[in-house]
Amino acid sequence: TTDGAFSPARFRLAVNSVCVAGRNMTRMLAPQRIDTASMNGDILGFRSRMLNAAGRLAAARSPDRVRAAAMDAGHAVLAAAFALVMEREQIYTEDLDLRRDLFVLNYPARQREMAEAYAMATRPSPDAMKALVFIDAACKWLTPLSDAWLNANNPQRAERLKA
């Protein structure tokens, strides 16, 4: 961006781009770093994503809508947890298995919770109460970790950090 702030779109484009046909545009994209700026969005957005999923569950009138909200909650947990270890691991992935496994390597005591998040993201429950219990439990253990990271790296809670 012109203000030097991290751009999630540019980051994803640069790390996920492969030339399939035509001109290879890779050289036109600035090299991307895995740092606090690239981690910030998933960590900062965790709380609002979980609140949004809980609100959607409360309003859901069909099993499909319950599953969609539950799946979003599972994805939010996996994204925020992985973001907490991304800089240490120096890997970026959108693969849910790797996100779960890399977090568990760094926080082995959270293996059960990450297995639950993975299950909710890949095989979400149609039971709204089960999904709400998952959201509550996930927030209890992941919010202190994400808040500690934010306090150390983004105390102003800015949406975008300098890249």
C-alpha angles and dihedrals in degrees: 000000000000092000092055093246121142115269115208091197094053091045093053092044092051097046097040101040122117124169109240099168138350126017119359105239096184093103089057092060118082114241111263127224128209103230142125092294092058092047098045101082097057093043096044092044096049098092095046092046091053092047089049092050091049091050091049090050091052090053097040114120099178136049090242092058091046090052092048093052092044090050091052090052091051091049091049092054093048092047096048094043092049091047089058091062101029096097092048092048094041090215131118119200139155091200107118094210092055093044090054095043096046092050091049091052087060097036107029092169088067096058094111093049092049091049088054091049091049091049091049091049095047104028105021121193121247087212109098093198092054090050092048091051088051091051092049093048093045092050091051094059103028100042094066090050094047093044091051090051092047092048090053099040108021111018091162090056091229113182093223128031128199111274 
